[in-house]
Amino acid sequence: MSKQKKIRTDPAAVFCEYRAGTDYKASIGDIGIFEQSKRNERFYVGDQWYGANCGNKRPLVRRNIIKRIGEWKLSAISSAPIAVNYSAEGTPDNESLKAREAQYMSDLLNGARFVGEVDEPEINTVMSLLSKYWSTTAERVKFDDKKEEALRKAYISGTAIAYTYWDERIKTGLYADITKQTPINGDIAFEILDVENVVFGDPNNAEVQSQPFIIVSQRLDAEDVRREARRNRIPAEEIERIQPDNADTYDVNAGTRGEEEPSESQRVTVLTKFYKAFDETGENYAVMCVKVCENAVVKRAWDTGLRCYPFAKMVWSPRYNCAYGDSDITYQIPNQIAINRALSAEIWSI
């Protein structure tokens, strides 16, 4: 039996893997994902004469076809609403069961618990509660707004990545007891990540769940990171090594406006690595996570309790044997430049 490859979680190894992944992304296409995404964003918003030396007195015409095409495509996709309804396979849901389901629902809301063998009305009641939980959660996390954000990022950079996690700081307003003395805190949180800040362990594999690891990079305030390390009981001497640093080439935020950080910024690069730790048989595994700075551990490896990576990926135009997608804008830019030049020349001649 072949041994499973050992996953390294020390800061030096995680940063080495991260830089190898960013180097690969920087090699994709003519100018790499990072620069291509910045260029695509500029053309999308209308900054289409960036870097052109045409003098200051001549009018530079822009007829932004890229944004018009993009907005039409995005609206065509996002106009279809998304709804989720849970059901148990093989369990009927008919009118004869509705009354019992209503009674079960009332009992649950009053603190009752299912005991003994679970029957069909009870199963349907749970499915109904899950459907309602989805609707409530989607509204709380502003799912429609996140959907539009993901579509826009996928159109501009070629790839959008959704990250779902459990946030213990969320106050639900619910209680675990009738006397309301034990509040229930924590709920699902949801955000859209920039592809520039996500590294897949196997960039030639398009499947998220079969990745050997996934690394997410962030630029965070150094004091906030030290505070988090204290909460995670990291030794004081190691916490002292968490100091503001200069961003590497690809550590800054996505887009041209994220290229520079404020001069007084006290930020540090933080990497969060997700990986699957297998047992000796190679059949059972747990999704693990570790959070590090370049010179210190922020949170030691812990079991997330998940069976799947908490990421979902959308690519605008998939490419064979590549974890990252392609954007339409990349291939529309030459047309946009030609249109702008022709119109500008016409205006100049007039």
Tab-separated table of C-alpha atoms in Angstrom:
chain	number	residue	atom	x	y	z
A	1	MET	CA	0.000	0.000	0.000
A	2	SER	CA	1.432	3.390	-0.998
A	3	LYS	CA	1.888	5.943	1.741
A	4	GLN	CA	-0.055	9.180	1.674
A	5	LYS	CA	2.016	12.250	0.895
A	6	LYS	CA	2.810	14.141	4.087
A	7	ILE	CA	1.144	17.549	4.252
A	8	ARG	CA	3.404	20.253	5.671
A	9	THR	CA	1.836	22.997	7.765
A	10	ASP	CA	4.867	24.991	8.934
A	11	PRO	CA	4.901	28.647	7.759
A	12	ALA	CA	7.929	28.273	5.481
A	13	ALA	CA	6.400	25.327	3.600
A	14	VAL	CA	2.986	26.991	3.230
A	15	PHE	CA	4.539	30.173	1.846
A	16	CYS	CA	6.697	28.133	-0.541
A	17	GLU	CA	3.584	26.374	-1.890
A	18	TYR	CA	1.756	29.687	-2.140
A	19	ARG	CA	4.532	31.349	-4.149
A	20	ALA	CA	4.788	28.361	-6.468
A	21	GLY	CA	1.047	28.650	-7.096
A	22	THR	CA	1.183	32.391	-7.755
A	23	ASP	CA	4.118	31.926	-10.116
A	24	TYR	CA	1.991	29.474	-12.115
A	25	LYS	CA	-0.920	31.928	-12.269
A	26	ALA	CA	1.467	34.670	-13.373
A	27	SER	CA	2.566	32.462	-16.300
A	28	ILE	CA	-0.941	31.837	-17.695
A	29	GLY	CA	-1.664	33.615	-20.975
A	30	ASP	CA	0.338	36.487	-22.392
A	31	ILE	CA	0.695	38.517	-19.194
A	32	GLY	CA	-0.613	36.215	-16.433
A	33	ILE	CA	-3.822	36.200	-14.418
A	34	PHE	CA	-2.834	39.086	-12.129
A	35	GLU	CA	-1.995	41.636	-14.811
A	36	GLN	CA	-4.706	40.419	-17.179
A	37	SER	CA	-7.381	40.836	-14.503
A	38	LYS	CA	-6.216	44.406	-13.813
A	39	ARG	CA	-6.254	45.209	-17.518
A	40	ASN	CA	-9.690	43.647	-17.971
A	41	GLU	CA	-11.096	45.655	-15.061
A	42	ARG	CA	-9.738	48.915	-16.487
A	43	PHE	CA	-11.342	48.248	-19.852
A	44	TYR	CA	-14.612	47.179	-18.220
A	45	VAL	CA	-15.016	50.403	-16.216
A	46	GLY	CA	-13.900	52.575	-19.154
A	47	ASP	CA	-10.248	53.377	-18.404
A	48	GLN	CA	-9.321	52.298	-21.910
A	49	TRP	CA	-6.473	54.699	-22.758
A	50	TYR	CA	-4.335	53.732	-19.780
A	51	GLY	CA	-0.649	54.143	-20.577
A	52	ALA	CA	-1.247	55.597	-24.064
A	53	ASN	CA	0.980	58.577	-24.921
A	54	CYS	CA	-1.395	60.658	-27.036
A	55	GLY	CA	-0.744	64.127	-25.636
A	56	ASN	CA	-2.994	66.103	-23.321
A	57	LYS	CA	-4.867	68.259	-25.850
A	58	ARG	CA	-6.424	65.616	-28.039
A	59	PRO	CA	-9.810	64.142	-27.050
A	60	LEU	CA	-9.633	60.405	-26.427
A	61	VAL	CA	-12.922	58.821	-27.384
A	62	ARG	CA	-14.312	55.748	-25.594
A	63	ARG	CA	-17.268	53.767	-26.849
A	64	ASN	CA	-17.363	51.100	-24.159
A	65	ILE	CA	-18.704	48.010	-25.895
A	66	ILE	CA	-17.084	45.717	-23.325
A	67	LYS	CA	-19.248	46.963	-20.463
A	68	ARG	CA	-22.417	46.891	-22.562
A	69	ILE	CA	-21.792	43.314	-23.631
A	70	GLY	CA	-20.902	42.320	-20.075
A	71	GLU	CA	-23.941	43.948	-18.480
A	72	TRP	CA	-26.251	42.251	-20.970
A	73	LYS	CA	-24.701	38.827	-20.292
A	74	LEU	CA	-24.698	39.316	-16.536
A	75	SER	CA	-28.312	40.466	-16.461
A	76	ALA	CA	-29.378	37.538	-18.649
A	77	ILE	CA	-27.846	35.102	-16.157
A	78	SER	CA	-28.760	36.798	-12.883
A	79	SER	CA	-32.368	37.512	-13.878
A	80	ALA	CA	-33.275	33.879	-13.132
A	81	PRO	CA	-34.006	33.585	-9.379
A	82	ILE	CA	-32.460	30.782	-7.350
A	83	ALA	CA	-34.542	28.805	-4.868
A	84	VAL	CA	-33.684	25.717	-2.827
A	85	ASN	CA	-36.198	23.168	-1.576
A	86	TYR	CA	-35.119	20.108	0.400
A	87	SER	CA	-36.814	16.741	0.030
A	88	ALA	CA	-36.043	13.174	1.114
A	89	GLU	CA	-35.866	10.650	-1.697
A	90	GLY	CA	-38.560	8.007	-1.436
A	91	THR	CA	-40.612	9.972	1.107
A	92	PRO	CA	-44.065	11.013	-0.168
A	93	ASP	CA	-45.451	14.459	0.479
A	94	ASN	CA	-49.206	14.558	-0.011
A	95	GLU	CA	-52.232	16.255	1.503
A	96	SER	CA	-52.963	13.409	3.933
A	97	LEU	CA	-49.647	14.082	5.671
A	98	LYS	CA	-49.949	17.880	5.826
A	99	ALA	CA	-51.951	17.974	9.053
A	100	ARG	CA	-49.471	15.765	10.905
A	101	GLU	CA	-46.568	17.798	9.524
A	102	ALA	CA	-48.182	20.998	10.812
A	103	GLN	CA	-48.545	19.438	14.270
A	104	TYR	CA	-44.913	18.283	14.263
A	105	MET	CA	-43.814	21.778	13.248
A	106	SER	CA	-45.781	23.319	16.100
A	107	ASP	CA	-44.318	20.820	18.565
A	108	LEU	CA	-40.757	21.516	17.414
A	109	LEU	CA	-41.202	25.259	17.768
A	110	ASN	CA	-42.366	24.650	21.329
A	111	GLY	CA	-39.221	22.714	22.211
A	112	ALA	CA	-40.277	19.129	21.450
A	113	ARG	CA	-37.787	16.572	20.111
A	114	PHE	CA	-38.225	13.543	17.852
A	115	VAL	CA	-38.010	10.326	19.871
A	116	GLY	CA	-37.880	6.754	18.618
A	117	GLU	CA	-38.399	5.729	15.013
A	118	VAL	CA	-38.774	8.637	12.615
A	119	ASP	CA	-41.771	8.423	10.284
A	120	GLU	CA	-42.557	10.140	6.982
A	121	PRO	CA	-44.295	13.259	8.373
A	122	GLU	CA	-41.333	13.886	10.665
A	123	ILE	CA	-38.892	13.587	7.751
A	124	ASN	CA	-40.954	16.007	5.653
A	125	THR	CA	-41.093	18.413	8.591
A	126	VAL	CA	-37.295	18.456	8.800
A	127	MET	CA	-37.044	18.973	5.037
A	128	SER	CA	-39.465	21.896	5.293
A	129	LEU	CA	-37.417	23.430	8.098
A	130	LEU	CA	-34.229	23.114	6.032
A	131	SER	CA	-35.921	24.850	3.096
A	132	LYS	CA	-36.993	27.696	5.364
A	133	TYR	CA	-33.501	27.878	6.853
A	134	TRP	CA	-32.081	28.268	3.352
A	135	SER	CA	-34.458	31.168	2.604
A	136	THR	CA	-33.628	32.887	5.884
A	137	THR	CA	-29.884	32.388	5.481
A	138	ALA	CA	-29.893	33.538	1.849
A	139	GLU	CA	-31.575	36.772	2.887
A	140	ARG	CA	-29.204	37.307	5.824
A	141	VAL	CA	-26.007	36.813	3.800
A	142	LYS	CA	-27.467	38.849	0.898
A	143	PHE	CA	-27.192	35.926	-1.484
A	144	ASP	CA	-28.545	37.850	-4.495
A	145	ASP	CA	-25.881	40.532	-4.071
A	146	LYS	CA	-23.189	37.887	-3.687
A	147	LYS	CA	-24.465	36.147	-6.821
A	148	GLU	CA	-24.078	39.339	-8.860
A	149	GLU	CA	-20.628	39.938	-7.363
A	150	ALA	CA	-19.518	36.418	-8.319
A	151	LEU	CA	-20.805	36.801	-11.882
A	152	ARG	CA	-19.050	40.138	-12.314
A	153	LYS	CA	-15.740	38.778	-10.999
A	154	ALA	CA	-16.010	35.715	-13.220
A	155	TYR	CA	-16.692	37.904	-16.257
A	156	ILE	CA	-13.735	40.197	-15.539
A	157	SER	CA	-11.075	37.786	-14.269
A	158	GLY	CA	-12.403	34.480	-15.615
A	159	THR	CA	-12.929	32.835	-12.207
A	160	ALA	CA	-15.076	33.489	-9.141
A	161	ILE	CA	-14.756	31.546	-5.894
A	162	ALA	CA	-17.394	31.373	-3.163
A	163	TYR	CA	-16.238	30.626	0.377
A	164	THR	CA	-18.690	29.412	3.032
A	165	TYR	CA	-17.692	29.116	6.673
A	166	TRP	CA	-19.048	29.095	10.218
A	167	ASP	CA	-18.789	32.441	12.000
A	168	GLU	CA	-19.047	32.081	15.781
A	169	ARG	CA	-19.460	35.845	16.214
A	170	ILE	CA	-22.914	35.954	14.575
A	171	LYS	CA	-25.680	36.488	17.146
A	172	THR	CA	-28.736	34.506	16.064
A	173	GLY	CA	-31.178	35.857	18.637
A	174	LEU	CA	-32.104	32.264	19.524
A	175	TYR	CA	-31.742	30.445	22.823
A	176	ALA	CA	-31.023	26.829	23.726
A	177	ASP	CA	-33.425	26.845	26.664
A	178	ILE	CA	-36.979	28.010	27.342
A	179	THR	CA	-35.814	30.474	30.013
A	180	LYS	CA	-33.606	32.212	27.420
A	181	GLN	CA	-30.477	32.072	29.547
A	182	THR	CA	-28.262	30.273	27.022
A	183	PRO	CA	-27.958	32.216	23.748
A	184	ILE	CA	-27.133	30.373	20.534
A	185	ASN	CA	-24.327	32.128	18.707
A	186	GLY	CA	-22.771	31.272	15.364
A	187	ASP	CA	-24.151	30.793	11.881
A	188	ILE	CA	-23.160	30.404	8.248
A	189	ALA	CA	-21.125	33.201	6.646
A	190	PHE	CA	-20.560	33.596	2.926
A	191	GLU	CA	-18.210	35.687	0.800
A	192	ILE	CA	-16.829	35.861	-2.730
A	193	LEU	CA	-13.055	35.639	-3.041
A	194	ASP	CA	-10.848	37.138	-5.730
A	195	VAL	CA	-9.104	34.491	-7.800
A	196	GLU	CA	-5.888	36.475	-7.313
A	197	ASN	CA	-5.973	35.506	-3.620
A	198	VAL	CA	-6.693	31.785	-4.038
A	199	VAL	CA	-4.128	29.124	-4.966
A	200	PHE	CA	-5.129	25.590	-5.952
A	201	GLY	CA	-2.627	22.880	-5.086
A	202	ASP	CA	-3.014	21.194	-8.480
A	203	PRO	CA	-3.522	23.946	-11.088
A	204	ASN	CA	-4.032	21.360	-13.854
A	205	ASN	CA	-7.072	19.903	-12.096
A	206	ALA	CA	-10.371	21.731	-12.578
A	207	GLU	CA	-12.144	19.862	-9.744
A	208	VAL	CA	-12.178	21.742	-6.439
A	209	GLN	CA	-12.826	18.735	-4.201
A	210	SER	CA	-9.932	16.679	-5.595
A	211	GLN	CA	-7.341	19.385	-4.886
A	212	PRO	CA	-4.480	18.340	-2.564
A	213	PHE	CA	-4.784	21.710	-0.836
A	214	ILE	CA	-6.224	25.219	-1.288
A	215	ILE	CA	-4.513	28.360	0.044
A	216	VAL	CA	-6.258	31.701	0.619
A	217	SER	CA	-4.127	34.839	1.071
A	218	GLN	CA	-5.095	37.982	2.977
A	219	ARG	CA	-3.495	41.292	3.901
A	220	LEU	CA	-4.598	41.975	7.481
A	221	ASP	CA	-3.744	44.446	10.204
A	222	ALA	CA	-0.796	43.048	12.168
A	223	GLU	CA	-2.298	43.873	15.568
A	224	ASP	CA	-5.531	42.095	14.679
A	225	VAL	CA	-3.531	39.033	13.665
A	226	ARG	CA	-1.546	39.100	16.925
A	227	ARG	CA	-4.808	39.372	18.859
A	228	GLU	CA	-6.173	36.329	17.026
A	229	ALA	CA	-2.978	34.400	17.773
A	230	ARG	CA	-3.387	35.174	21.489
A	231	ARG	CA	-6.927	33.821	21.405
A	232	ASN	CA	-5.528	30.653	19.822
A	233	ARG	CA	-2.955	30.338	22.655
A	234	ILE	CA	0.131	30.744	20.485
A	235	PRO	CA	3.306	31.259	22.608
A	236	ALA	CA	4.233	34.895	23.243
A	237	GLU	CA	7.652	34.591	21.601
A	238	GLU	CA	6.021	33.366	18.403
A	239	ILE	CA	3.394	36.125	18.476
A	240	GLU	CA	6.196	38.698	18.603
A	241	ARG	CA	7.345	37.470	15.190
A	242	ILE	CA	4.049	38.646	13.644
A	243	GLN	CA	5.201	41.992	12.292
A	244	PRO	CA	4.054	44.234	9.405
A	245	ASP	CA	5.723	43.276	6.147
A	246	ASN	CA	5.982	44.497	2.601
A	247	ALA	CA	3.547	42.843	0.246
A	248	ASP	CA	5.008	40.415	-2.237
A	249	THR	CA	4.248	40.891	-5.918
A	250	TYR	CA	0.901	39.120	-5.694
A	251	ASP	CA	-0.064	39.709	-2.037
A	252	VAL	CA	-2.059	42.908	-2.582
A	253	ASN	CA	-5.771	43.122	-3.251
A	254	ALA	CA	-7.194	42.493	-6.700
A	255	GLY	CA	-7.641	45.336	-9.181
A	256	THR	CA	-5.578	48.419	-9.989
A	257	ARG	CA	-6.923	50.286	-6.943
A	258	GLY	CA	-5.507	47.582	-4.682
A	259	GLU	CA	-1.955	47.779	-6.029
A	260	GLU	CA	-0.781	50.213	-3.383
A	261	GLU	CA	-1.406	50.203	0.354
A	262	PRO	CA	-1.545	53.372	2.514
A	263	SER	CA	1.882	54.470	3.708
A	264	GLU	CA	0.800	54.138	7.349
A	265	SER	CA	-0.563	50.638	6.773
A	266	GLN	CA	0.612	48.039	9.284
A	267	ARG	CA	-0.444	44.942	7.379
A	268	VAL	CA	0.902	41.435	7.264
A	269	THR	CA	0.320	38.635	4.774
A	270	VAL	CA	-1.722	35.780	6.253
A	271	LEU	CA	-2.196	32.441	4.484
A	272	THR	CA	-4.945	29.961	5.340
A	273	LYS	CA	-4.323	26.473	4.010
A	274	PHE	CA	-7.086	23.879	3.630
A	275	TYR	CA	-6.086	20.262	3.046
A	276	LYS	CA	-7.388	16.717	3.450
A	277	ALA	CA	-5.623	14.546	6.020
A	278	PHE	CA	-6.077	10.818	5.276
A	279	ASP	CA	-5.707	7.962	7.702
A	280	GLU	CA	-3.390	5.000	7.138
A	281	THR	CA	-5.924	3.192	4.959
A	282	GLY	CA	-6.190	6.153	2.595
A	283	GLU	CA	-9.981	5.880	2.641
A	284	ASN	CA	-11.033	8.114	5.530
A	285	TYR	CA	-10.024	11.731	5.801
A	286	ALA	CA	-10.788	15.031	7.496
A	287	VAL	CA	-10.639	18.522	6.008
A	288	MET	CA	-7.981	20.303	8.055
A	289	CYS	CA	-6.951	23.940	8.143
A	290	VAL	CA	-3.940	25.938	9.343
A	291	LYS	CA	-3.397	29.711	9.450
A	292	VAL	CA	0.106	31.191	9.259
A	293	CYS	CA	2.192	34.288	8.699
A	294	GLU	CA	5.590	33.984	7.088
A	295	ASN	CA	7.396	33.792	10.434
A	296	ALA	CA	4.729	32.480	12.814
A	297	VAL	CA	1.658	30.326	13.190
A	298	VAL	CA	-1.599	32.208	13.796
A	299	LYS	CA	-3.715	29.117	14.428
A	300	ARG	CA	-2.377	25.584	14.546
A	301	ALA	CA	-3.892	22.894	12.333
A	302	TRP	CA	-7.435	22.032	13.340
A	303	ASP	CA	-10.178	19.722	12.106
A	304	THR	CA	-12.901	21.754	10.390
A	305	GLY	CA	-15.419	18.945	10.820
A	306	LEU	CA	-16.130	19.048	7.080
A	307	ARG	CA	-15.970	16.362	4.414
A	308	CYS	CA	-15.689	18.809	1.521
A	309	TYR	CA	-13.663	21.938	0.916
A	310	PRO	CA	-15.896	24.947	1.738
A	311	PHE	CA	-15.349	26.458	-1.715
A	312	ALA	CA	-17.413	26.622	-4.892
A	313	LYS	CA	-15.905	27.793	-8.161
A	314	MET	CA	-17.421	29.399	-11.243
A	315	VAL	CA	-15.384	29.905	-14.407
A	316	TRP	CA	-16.627	32.055	-17.249
A	317	SER	CA	-14.833	30.129	-19.985
A	318	PRO	CA	-13.224	26.854	-18.852
A	319	ARG	CA	-9.894	25.765	-20.286
A	320	TYR	CA	-8.706	22.177	-20.594
A	321	ASN	CA	-6.459	20.962	-17.776
A	322	CYS	CA	-6.601	24.243	-15.867
A	323	ALA	CA	-8.164	25.119	-12.526
A	324	TYR	CA	-8.616	28.748	-13.602
A	325	GLY	CA	-11.002	30.129	-16.198
A	326	ASP	CA	-10.757	32.647	-19.011
A	327	SER	CA	-12.526	35.962	-19.470
A	328	ASP	CA	-14.328	37.211	-22.573
A	329	ILE	CA	-12.829	40.651	-21.995
A	330	THR	CA	-9.317	39.402	-22.697
A	331	TYR	CA	-10.263	38.753	-26.325
A	332	GLN	CA	-12.527	41.791	-26.704
A	333	ILE	CA	-9.813	44.300	-25.809
A	334	PRO	CA	-8.229	44.428	-29.321
A	335	ASN	CA	-11.658	45.187	-30.798
A	336	GLN	CA	-12.265	47.885	-28.189
A	337	ILE	CA	-8.900	49.503	-28.921
A	338	ALA	CA	-9.600	49.512	-32.660
A	339	ILE	CA	-12.997	51.168	-32.135
A	340	ASN	CA	-11.565	53.822	-29.813
A	341	ARG	CA	-8.729	54.601	-32.225
A	342	ALA	CA	-11.011	54.894	-35.225
A	343	LEU	CA	-13.461	57.181	-33.429
A	344	SER	CA	-10.674	59.321	-31.992
A	345	ALA	CA	-9.052	59.711	-35.414
A	346	GLU	CA	-12.424	60.766	-36.837
A	347	ILE	CA	-12.897	63.378	-34.126
A	348	TRP	CA	-9.348	64.655	-34.567
A	349	SER	CA	-9.852	65.071	-38.317
A	350	ILE	CA	-13.057	67.046	-37.743
